[in-house]
XYZ file of C-alpha atoms in Angstrom:
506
model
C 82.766 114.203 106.277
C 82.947 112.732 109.796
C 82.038 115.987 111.811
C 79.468 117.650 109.967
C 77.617 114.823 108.000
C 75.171 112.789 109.610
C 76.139 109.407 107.905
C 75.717 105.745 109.807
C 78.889 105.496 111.806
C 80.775 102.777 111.112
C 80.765 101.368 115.142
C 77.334 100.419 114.124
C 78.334 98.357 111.247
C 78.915 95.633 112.954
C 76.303 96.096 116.410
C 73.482 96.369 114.302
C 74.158 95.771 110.799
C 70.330 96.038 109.631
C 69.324 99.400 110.941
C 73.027 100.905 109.648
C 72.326 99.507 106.365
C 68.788 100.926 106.799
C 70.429 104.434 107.339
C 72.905 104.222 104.413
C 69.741 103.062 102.156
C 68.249 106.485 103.413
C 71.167 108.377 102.997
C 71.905 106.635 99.501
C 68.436 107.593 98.266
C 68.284 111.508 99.431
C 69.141 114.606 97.849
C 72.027 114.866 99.364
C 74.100 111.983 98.481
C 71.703 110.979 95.231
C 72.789 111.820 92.098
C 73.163 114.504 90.304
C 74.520 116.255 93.388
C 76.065 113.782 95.322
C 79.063 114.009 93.620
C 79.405 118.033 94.217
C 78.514 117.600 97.509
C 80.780 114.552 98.431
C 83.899 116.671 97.328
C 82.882 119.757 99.252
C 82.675 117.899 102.202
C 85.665 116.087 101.438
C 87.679 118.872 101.289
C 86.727 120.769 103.537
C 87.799 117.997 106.485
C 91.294 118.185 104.537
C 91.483 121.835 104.968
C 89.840 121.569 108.104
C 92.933 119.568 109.572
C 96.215 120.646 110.636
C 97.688 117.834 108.417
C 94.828 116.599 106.204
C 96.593 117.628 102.719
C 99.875 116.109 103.726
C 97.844 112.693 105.601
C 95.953 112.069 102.199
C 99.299 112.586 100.062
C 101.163 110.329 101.781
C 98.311 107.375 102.024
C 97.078 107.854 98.259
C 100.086 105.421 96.735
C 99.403 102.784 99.517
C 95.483 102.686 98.388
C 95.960 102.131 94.770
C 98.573 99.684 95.143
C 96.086 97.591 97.843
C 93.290 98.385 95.297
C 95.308 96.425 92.368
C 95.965 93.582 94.416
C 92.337 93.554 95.510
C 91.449 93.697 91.915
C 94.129 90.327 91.238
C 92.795 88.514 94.014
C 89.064 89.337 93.464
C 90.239 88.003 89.787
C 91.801 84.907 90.506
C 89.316 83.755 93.240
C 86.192 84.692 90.820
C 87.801 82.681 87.573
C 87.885 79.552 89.771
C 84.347 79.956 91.089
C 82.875 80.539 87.683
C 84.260 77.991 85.543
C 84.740 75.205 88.136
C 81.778 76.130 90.810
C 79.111 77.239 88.533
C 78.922 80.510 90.468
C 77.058 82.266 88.327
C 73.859 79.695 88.210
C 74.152 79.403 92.443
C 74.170 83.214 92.417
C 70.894 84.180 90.435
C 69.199 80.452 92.016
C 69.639 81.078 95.594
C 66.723 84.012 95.857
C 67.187 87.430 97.487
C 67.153 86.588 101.046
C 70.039 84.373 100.173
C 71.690 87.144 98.235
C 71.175 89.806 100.708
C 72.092 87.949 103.480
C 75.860 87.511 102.229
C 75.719 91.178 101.003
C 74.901 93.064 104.084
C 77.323 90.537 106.177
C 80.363 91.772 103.684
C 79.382 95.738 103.510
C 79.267 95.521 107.473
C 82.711 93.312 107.852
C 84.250 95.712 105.390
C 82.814 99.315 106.800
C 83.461 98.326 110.471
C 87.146 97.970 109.863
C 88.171 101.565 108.730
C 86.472 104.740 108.957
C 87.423 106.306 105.706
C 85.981 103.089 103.831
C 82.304 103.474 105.779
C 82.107 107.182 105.063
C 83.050 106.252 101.255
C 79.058 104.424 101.100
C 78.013 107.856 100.013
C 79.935 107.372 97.418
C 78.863 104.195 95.988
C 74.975 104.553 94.636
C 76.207 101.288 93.420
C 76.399 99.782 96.724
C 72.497 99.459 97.403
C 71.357 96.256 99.511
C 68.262 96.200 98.088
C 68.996 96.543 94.570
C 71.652 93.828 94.699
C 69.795 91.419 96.872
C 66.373 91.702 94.184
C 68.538 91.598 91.108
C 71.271 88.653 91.032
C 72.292 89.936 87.431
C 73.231 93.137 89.242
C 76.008 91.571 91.762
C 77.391 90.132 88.814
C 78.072 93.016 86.728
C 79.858 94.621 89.565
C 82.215 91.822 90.052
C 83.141 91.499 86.307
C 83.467 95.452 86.492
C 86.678 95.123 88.926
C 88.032 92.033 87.062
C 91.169 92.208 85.166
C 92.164 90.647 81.717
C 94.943 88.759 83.299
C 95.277 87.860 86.995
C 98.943 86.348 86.760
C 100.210 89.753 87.966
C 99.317 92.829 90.075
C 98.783 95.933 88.040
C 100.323 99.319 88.248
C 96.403 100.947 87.884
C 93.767 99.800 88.971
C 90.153 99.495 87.184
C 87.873 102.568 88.356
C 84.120 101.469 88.592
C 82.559 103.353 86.006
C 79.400 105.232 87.185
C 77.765 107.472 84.304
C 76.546 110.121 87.045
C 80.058 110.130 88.796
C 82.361 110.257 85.679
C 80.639 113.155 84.005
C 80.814 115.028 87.624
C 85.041 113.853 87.946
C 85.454 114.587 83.900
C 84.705 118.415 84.458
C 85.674 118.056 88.248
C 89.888 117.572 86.916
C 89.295 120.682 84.717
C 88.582 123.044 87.857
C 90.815 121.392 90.118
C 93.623 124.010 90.730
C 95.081 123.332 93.626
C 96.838 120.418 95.461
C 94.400 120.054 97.769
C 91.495 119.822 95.132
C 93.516 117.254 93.118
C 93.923 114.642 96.277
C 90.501 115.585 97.223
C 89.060 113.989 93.482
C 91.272 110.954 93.770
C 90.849 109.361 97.299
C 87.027 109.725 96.620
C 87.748 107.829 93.413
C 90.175 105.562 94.692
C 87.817 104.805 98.042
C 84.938 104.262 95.912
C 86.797 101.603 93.924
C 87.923 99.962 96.914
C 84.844 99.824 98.735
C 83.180 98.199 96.264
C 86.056 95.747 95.754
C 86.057 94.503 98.622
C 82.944 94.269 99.523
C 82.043 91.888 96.030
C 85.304 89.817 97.522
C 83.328 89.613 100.776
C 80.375 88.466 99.274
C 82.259 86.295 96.962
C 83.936 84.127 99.982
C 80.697 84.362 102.301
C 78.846 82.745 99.486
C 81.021 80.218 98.910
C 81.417 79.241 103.013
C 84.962 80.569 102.816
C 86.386 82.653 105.624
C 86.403 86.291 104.894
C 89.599 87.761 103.520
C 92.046 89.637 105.818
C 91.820 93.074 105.643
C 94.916 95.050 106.836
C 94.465 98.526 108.023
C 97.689 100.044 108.162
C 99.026 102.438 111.029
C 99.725 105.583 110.415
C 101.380 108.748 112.712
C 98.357 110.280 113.308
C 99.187 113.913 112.999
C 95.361 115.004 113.413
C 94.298 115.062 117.055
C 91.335 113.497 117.900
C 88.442 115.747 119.096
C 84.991 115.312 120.688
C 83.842 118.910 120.412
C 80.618 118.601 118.534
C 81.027 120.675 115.356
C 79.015 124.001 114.743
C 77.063 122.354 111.982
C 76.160 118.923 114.084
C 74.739 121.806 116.536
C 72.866 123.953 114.678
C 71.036 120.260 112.801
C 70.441 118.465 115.644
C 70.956 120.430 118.886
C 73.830 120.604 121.404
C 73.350 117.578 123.467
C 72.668 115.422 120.534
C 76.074 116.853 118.933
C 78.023 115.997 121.924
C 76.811 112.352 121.832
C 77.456 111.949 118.222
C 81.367 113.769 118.749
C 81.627 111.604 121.794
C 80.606 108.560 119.336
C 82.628 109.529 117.062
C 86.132 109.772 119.238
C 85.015 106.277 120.994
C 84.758 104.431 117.358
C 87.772 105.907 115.762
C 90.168 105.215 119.218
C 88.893 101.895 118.567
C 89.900 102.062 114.676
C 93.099 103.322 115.538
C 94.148 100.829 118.182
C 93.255 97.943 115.342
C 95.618 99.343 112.672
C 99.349 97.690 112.523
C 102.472 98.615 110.999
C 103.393 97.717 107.710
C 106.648 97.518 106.143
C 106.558 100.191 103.242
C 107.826 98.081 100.826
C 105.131 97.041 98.237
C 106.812 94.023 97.362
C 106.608 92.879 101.200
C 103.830 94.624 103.081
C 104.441 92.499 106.048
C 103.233 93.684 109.535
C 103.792 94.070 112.935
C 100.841 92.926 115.066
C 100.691 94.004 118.594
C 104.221 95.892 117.836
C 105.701 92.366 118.355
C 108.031 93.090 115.677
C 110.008 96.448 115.780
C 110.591 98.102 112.108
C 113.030 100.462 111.130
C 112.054 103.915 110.548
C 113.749 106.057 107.526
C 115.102 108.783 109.270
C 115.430 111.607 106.874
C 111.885 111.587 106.380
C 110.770 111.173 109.828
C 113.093 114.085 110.496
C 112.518 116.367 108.153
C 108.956 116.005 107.142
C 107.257 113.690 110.672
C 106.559 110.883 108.048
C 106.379 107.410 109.154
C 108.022 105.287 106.483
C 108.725 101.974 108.581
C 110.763 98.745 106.947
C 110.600 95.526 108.318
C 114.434 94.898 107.391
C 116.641 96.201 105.265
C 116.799 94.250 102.651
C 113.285 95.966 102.042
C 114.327 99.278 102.417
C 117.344 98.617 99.808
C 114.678 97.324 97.652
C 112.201 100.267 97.913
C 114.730 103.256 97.706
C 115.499 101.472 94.045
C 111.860 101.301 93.411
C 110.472 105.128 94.311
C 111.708 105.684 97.631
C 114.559 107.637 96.497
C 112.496 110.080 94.378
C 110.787 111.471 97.303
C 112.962 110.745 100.652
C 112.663 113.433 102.994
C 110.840 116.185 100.511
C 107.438 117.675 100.299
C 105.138 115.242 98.562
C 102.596 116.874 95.696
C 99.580 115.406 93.529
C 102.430 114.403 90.979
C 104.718 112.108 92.701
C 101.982 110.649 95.536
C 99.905 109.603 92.319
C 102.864 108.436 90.322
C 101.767 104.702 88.591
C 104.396 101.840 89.931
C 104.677 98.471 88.545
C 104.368 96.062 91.505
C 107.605 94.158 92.189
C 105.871 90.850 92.343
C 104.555 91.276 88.868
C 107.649 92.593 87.140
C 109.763 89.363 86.890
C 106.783 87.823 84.449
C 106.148 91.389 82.278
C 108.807 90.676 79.545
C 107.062 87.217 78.962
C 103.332 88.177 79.725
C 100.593 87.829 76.997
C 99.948 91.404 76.357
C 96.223 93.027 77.348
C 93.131 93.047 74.595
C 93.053 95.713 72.146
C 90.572 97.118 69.515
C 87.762 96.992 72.187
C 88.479 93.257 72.558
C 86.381 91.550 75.814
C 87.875 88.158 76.630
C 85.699 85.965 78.129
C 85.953 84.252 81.505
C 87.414 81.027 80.238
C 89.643 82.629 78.096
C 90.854 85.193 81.124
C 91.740 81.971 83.119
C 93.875 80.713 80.576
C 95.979 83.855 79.732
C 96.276 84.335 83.449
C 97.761 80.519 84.107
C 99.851 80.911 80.760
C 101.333 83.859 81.981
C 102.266 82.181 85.133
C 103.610 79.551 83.682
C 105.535 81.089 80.692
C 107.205 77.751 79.485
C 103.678 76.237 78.601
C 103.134 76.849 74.875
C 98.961 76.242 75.575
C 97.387 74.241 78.248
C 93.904 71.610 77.100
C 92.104 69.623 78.882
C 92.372 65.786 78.676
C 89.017 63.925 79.235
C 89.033 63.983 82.465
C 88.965 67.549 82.837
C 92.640 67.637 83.820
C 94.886 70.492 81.886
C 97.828 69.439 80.177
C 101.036 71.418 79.246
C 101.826 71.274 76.143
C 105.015 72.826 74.063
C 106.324 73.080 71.144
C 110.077 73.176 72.228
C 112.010 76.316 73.364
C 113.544 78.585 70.845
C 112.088 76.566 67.923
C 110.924 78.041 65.075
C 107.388 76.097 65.615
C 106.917 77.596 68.690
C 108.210 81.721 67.617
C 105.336 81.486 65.302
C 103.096 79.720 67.206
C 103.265 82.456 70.076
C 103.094 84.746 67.189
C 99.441 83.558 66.616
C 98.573 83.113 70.072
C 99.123 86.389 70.990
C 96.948 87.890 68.501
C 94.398 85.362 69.259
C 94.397 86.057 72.853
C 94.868 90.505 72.031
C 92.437 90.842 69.823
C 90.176 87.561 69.225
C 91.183 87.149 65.431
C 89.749 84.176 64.162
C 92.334 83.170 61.519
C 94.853 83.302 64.120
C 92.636 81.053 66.098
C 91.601 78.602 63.961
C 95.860 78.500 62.888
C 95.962 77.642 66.508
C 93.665 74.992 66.780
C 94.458 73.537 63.789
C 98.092 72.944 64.403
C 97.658 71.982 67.774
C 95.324 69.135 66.431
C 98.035 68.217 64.131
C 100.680 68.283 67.054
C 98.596 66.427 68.834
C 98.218 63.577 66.609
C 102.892 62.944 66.526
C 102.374 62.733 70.305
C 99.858 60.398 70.167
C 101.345 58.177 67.426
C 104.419 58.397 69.786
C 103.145 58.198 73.256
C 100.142 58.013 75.495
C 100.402 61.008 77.214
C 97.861 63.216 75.012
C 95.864 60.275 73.877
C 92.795 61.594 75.803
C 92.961 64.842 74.214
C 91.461 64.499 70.284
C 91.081 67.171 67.741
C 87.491 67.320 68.304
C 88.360 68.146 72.347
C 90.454 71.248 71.065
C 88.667 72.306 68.994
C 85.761 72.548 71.514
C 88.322 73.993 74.292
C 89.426 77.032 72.298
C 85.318 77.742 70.832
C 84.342 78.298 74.266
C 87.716 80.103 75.353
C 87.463 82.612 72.247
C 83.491 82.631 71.788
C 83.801 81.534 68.028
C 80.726 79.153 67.150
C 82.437 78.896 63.785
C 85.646 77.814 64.521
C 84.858 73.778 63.498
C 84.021 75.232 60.241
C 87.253 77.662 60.285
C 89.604 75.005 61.101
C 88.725 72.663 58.255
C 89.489 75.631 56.429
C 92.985 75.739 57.594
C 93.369 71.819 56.182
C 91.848 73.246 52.901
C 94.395 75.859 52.945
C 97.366 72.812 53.750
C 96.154 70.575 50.889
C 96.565 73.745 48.124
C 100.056 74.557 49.628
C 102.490 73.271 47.396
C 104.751 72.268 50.435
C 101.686 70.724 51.860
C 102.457 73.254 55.340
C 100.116 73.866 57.915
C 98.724 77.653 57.303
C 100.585 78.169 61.127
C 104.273 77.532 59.407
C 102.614 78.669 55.825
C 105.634 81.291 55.840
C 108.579 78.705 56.524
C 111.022 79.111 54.310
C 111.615 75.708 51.526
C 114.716 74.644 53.205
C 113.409 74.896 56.613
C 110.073 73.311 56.136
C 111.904 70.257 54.721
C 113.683 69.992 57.674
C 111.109 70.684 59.968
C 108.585 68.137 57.859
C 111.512 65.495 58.435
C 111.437 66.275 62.252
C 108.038 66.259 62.724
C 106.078 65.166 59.619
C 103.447 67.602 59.570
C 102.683 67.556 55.513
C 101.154 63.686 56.028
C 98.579 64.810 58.564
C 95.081 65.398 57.670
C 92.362 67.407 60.601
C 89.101 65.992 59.718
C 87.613 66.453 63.162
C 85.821 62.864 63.316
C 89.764 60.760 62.721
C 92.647 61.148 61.372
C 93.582 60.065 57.943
């Protein structure tokens, strides 16, 4: 797209960030980047600058890995950052209170930051109808529902895909787009729009996020690649025959200026995902792979070699030194920062299940913390561990409940929660002070907000109900323990004399 469509160049971004968000609204709005052809005519263009290029197939295979594993940890950050600023800044009532000059102002400053740092992320505007200045200054509600559209369930770890903004217009057009796409090219055409798109938008709600908050805006890396596409300023034959010949050869001209300037900003990056550290000002030397430098002029660079030990384990080895296709360059990979938690991590919801924001916050610090049984606040808003004891049979079936709680929302597994966590809480209290500012009442409020169940007071007396008709007098969380074991558990921790009212104990 950057020779023969007339889009906002992203040089301007930053010089005058009002009239090149002015263009883009223009742009955004017409026939040619509007829906329902914008999609169609996106791609065209798309490809055609990868067929255009000596290298552009080969460039875009080689990059596409790199983008979706940045995208996922854009996704993780924009997560973790987000959780805070809801539930401990009331972000969402400073949002839709601060009025649309407010809104717009911290908008327009992240598109521009974001746009005038790589070229490939300004020209992917056209495809974000999302991405409208006006419509997300007017509307607060509207900036919101884009950032809880990149959000994860669980921001303890990086994952392997990322979430694709869903557009209808856009994922009707890729839907039948895959069914036609018959050649590599084609294939790596469709998914560095969609991957760009997602990106774009991600970071420019993470922008937005931090400016509104008075936070400095978040690094963003642009790694260095061996440019294998020589830069031209020829005006193309289409520029020409639009806008005339000397206006073509100021745009080209334009065009070779601002992406010289791109280039010389980019730094190298160890290819390691679990390291991505880089080498500003080539102060730092990094080891290329040879083999694939050799026999294919790719750039794979290592900052040591403990990385590059570490990445020929992880996918390295798969592909070192061969021709890369759609297959392998799109090939999902499990982050190595997030794999040392996945055997313990609280799975993702199922059935359809939505968690909501406070409930997202506490899978994600559970997950990071995978000794904690569950984590409630005291009364002075402080969260305290708390644990049943590792390897016990009170805590196998505790976790048992909490996962399907925290999977799919059921209530009964809830409310067996709650109630034997207000139980629980009661033996520490009788035998220390350390919970005595958490009460029954203060759980049972924690986990109604956390699971959205406006019932659950009601549900949890229910569960003492249940307890008083059990013969062994057991807590419907340890309903299934065995005779022999619940007398010694009872005798351990006396769990049959304990009666959840909700106002005192009895």
């Amino acid at each position: 797209m950057n020779q023969t469509t007339l889009f906002p160049l992203s040089r301007d971004a930053l010089h005058d960030p009002h009239r090149w968000n002015s263009d883009w609204e223009i742009w955004l709005r017409g026939a040619h980047f509007a829906l329902p052809h914008g999609p169609r005519n996106c791609f065209d263009a798309k490809l055609d600058d990868m067929q255009d290029a000596a290298h552009g197939v080969d460039e875009a295979l080689e990059g596409y890995q790199a983008l979706v594993l940045s995208t996922c940890a854009i996704q993780r950050n924009i997560t973790a950052e987000a959780l805070q600023h809801f539930t401990e800044d009331n972000f969402e009532a400073r949002w839709m209170t601060a009025g649309a000059d407010v809104r717009g102002k911290h908008v327009l400053r992240a598109m521009a930051a974001v746009c005038s740092k790589a070229q490939n992320l300004n020209e992917a505007r056209a495809y974000c109808p999302e991405l409208r200045v006006l419509r997300l200054r007017l509307d607060g509600k509207v900036f919101l529902s884009l950032l809880r559209s990149v959000m994860l369930e669980d921001a303890s770890f990086i994952p392997s895909q990322p979430i694709f903004v869903s557009n209808p217009g856009w994922d009707a057009w890729a839907a039948q787009q895959r069914i036609l796409n018959d050649t590599e090219a084609k294939k790596i055409a469709l998914a560095e729009i969609l991957i760009l798109r997602t990106k774009l938008i991600c970071h420019v709600v993470h922008f937005t996020i931090r400016s509104f908050v008075e936070k400095d805006l978040p690094d963003l890396i642009v790694t260095k690649r061996h440019e294998k596409t020589k830069l031209s300023s020829a005006p193309h034959p289409d520029i020409i025959a639009s806008v005339g010949l000397e206006a073509a050869k100021a745009r080209a001209k334009d065009v070779k200026v601002g992406l010289k300037a791109l280039r010389r900003e980019r730094l190298d990056t160890c290819s390691y995902p679990g390291c991505q550290k880089t080498a500003p000002d080539n102060s730092v030397n990094f080891s290329q792979c040879k083999t694939c430098f050799e026999k294919m002029q790719r750039r794979v660079l290592y900052c040591s070699k403990t990385c590059q030990t570490a990445d020929w384990k992880l996918r390295h080895k798969a592909i070192c030194g061969k021709p890369l296709n759609f297959e392998t360059a799109s090939q999902a990979l499990e982050h190595p920062v997030s794999a040392h938690n996945a055997a313990t991590r609280i799975g993702p919801p199922i059935n359809g299940y939505r968690r909501s924001l406070e409930l997202t916050e506490r899978v994600t610090k559970l997950n990071l913390h995978p000794t904690v049984d569950y984590q409630l606040y005291d009364a002075n808003g402080d969260l305290q561990n708390v644990d049943w004891g590792a390897g016990t049979y009170a805590q196998e079936v505790f976790r048992v409940a909490r996962e399907a709680a925290m999977t799919t929302g059921d209530p009964d597994a809830v409310a067996m929660m709650a109630h034997f966590m207000c139980s629980m809480i009661f033996l520490y209290t009788s035998k220390t002070r350390d919970h005595a500012r958490i009460t029954p009442d203060s759980i049972v409020a924690q986990l109604a907000r956390e699971f959205a169940l406006d019932d659950l007071r009601e549900r949890v007396l229910e569960m003492q109900e249940r307890q008083n008709t059990d013969p062994l007098h057991r807590p419907p969380l340890l309903g299934q323990a065995p005779e022999d074991l619940w007398a010694i558990l009872d005798n351990s921790m006396p769990l049959s004399k304990i009666v959840v009212t909700l106002d005192e104990f009895r």
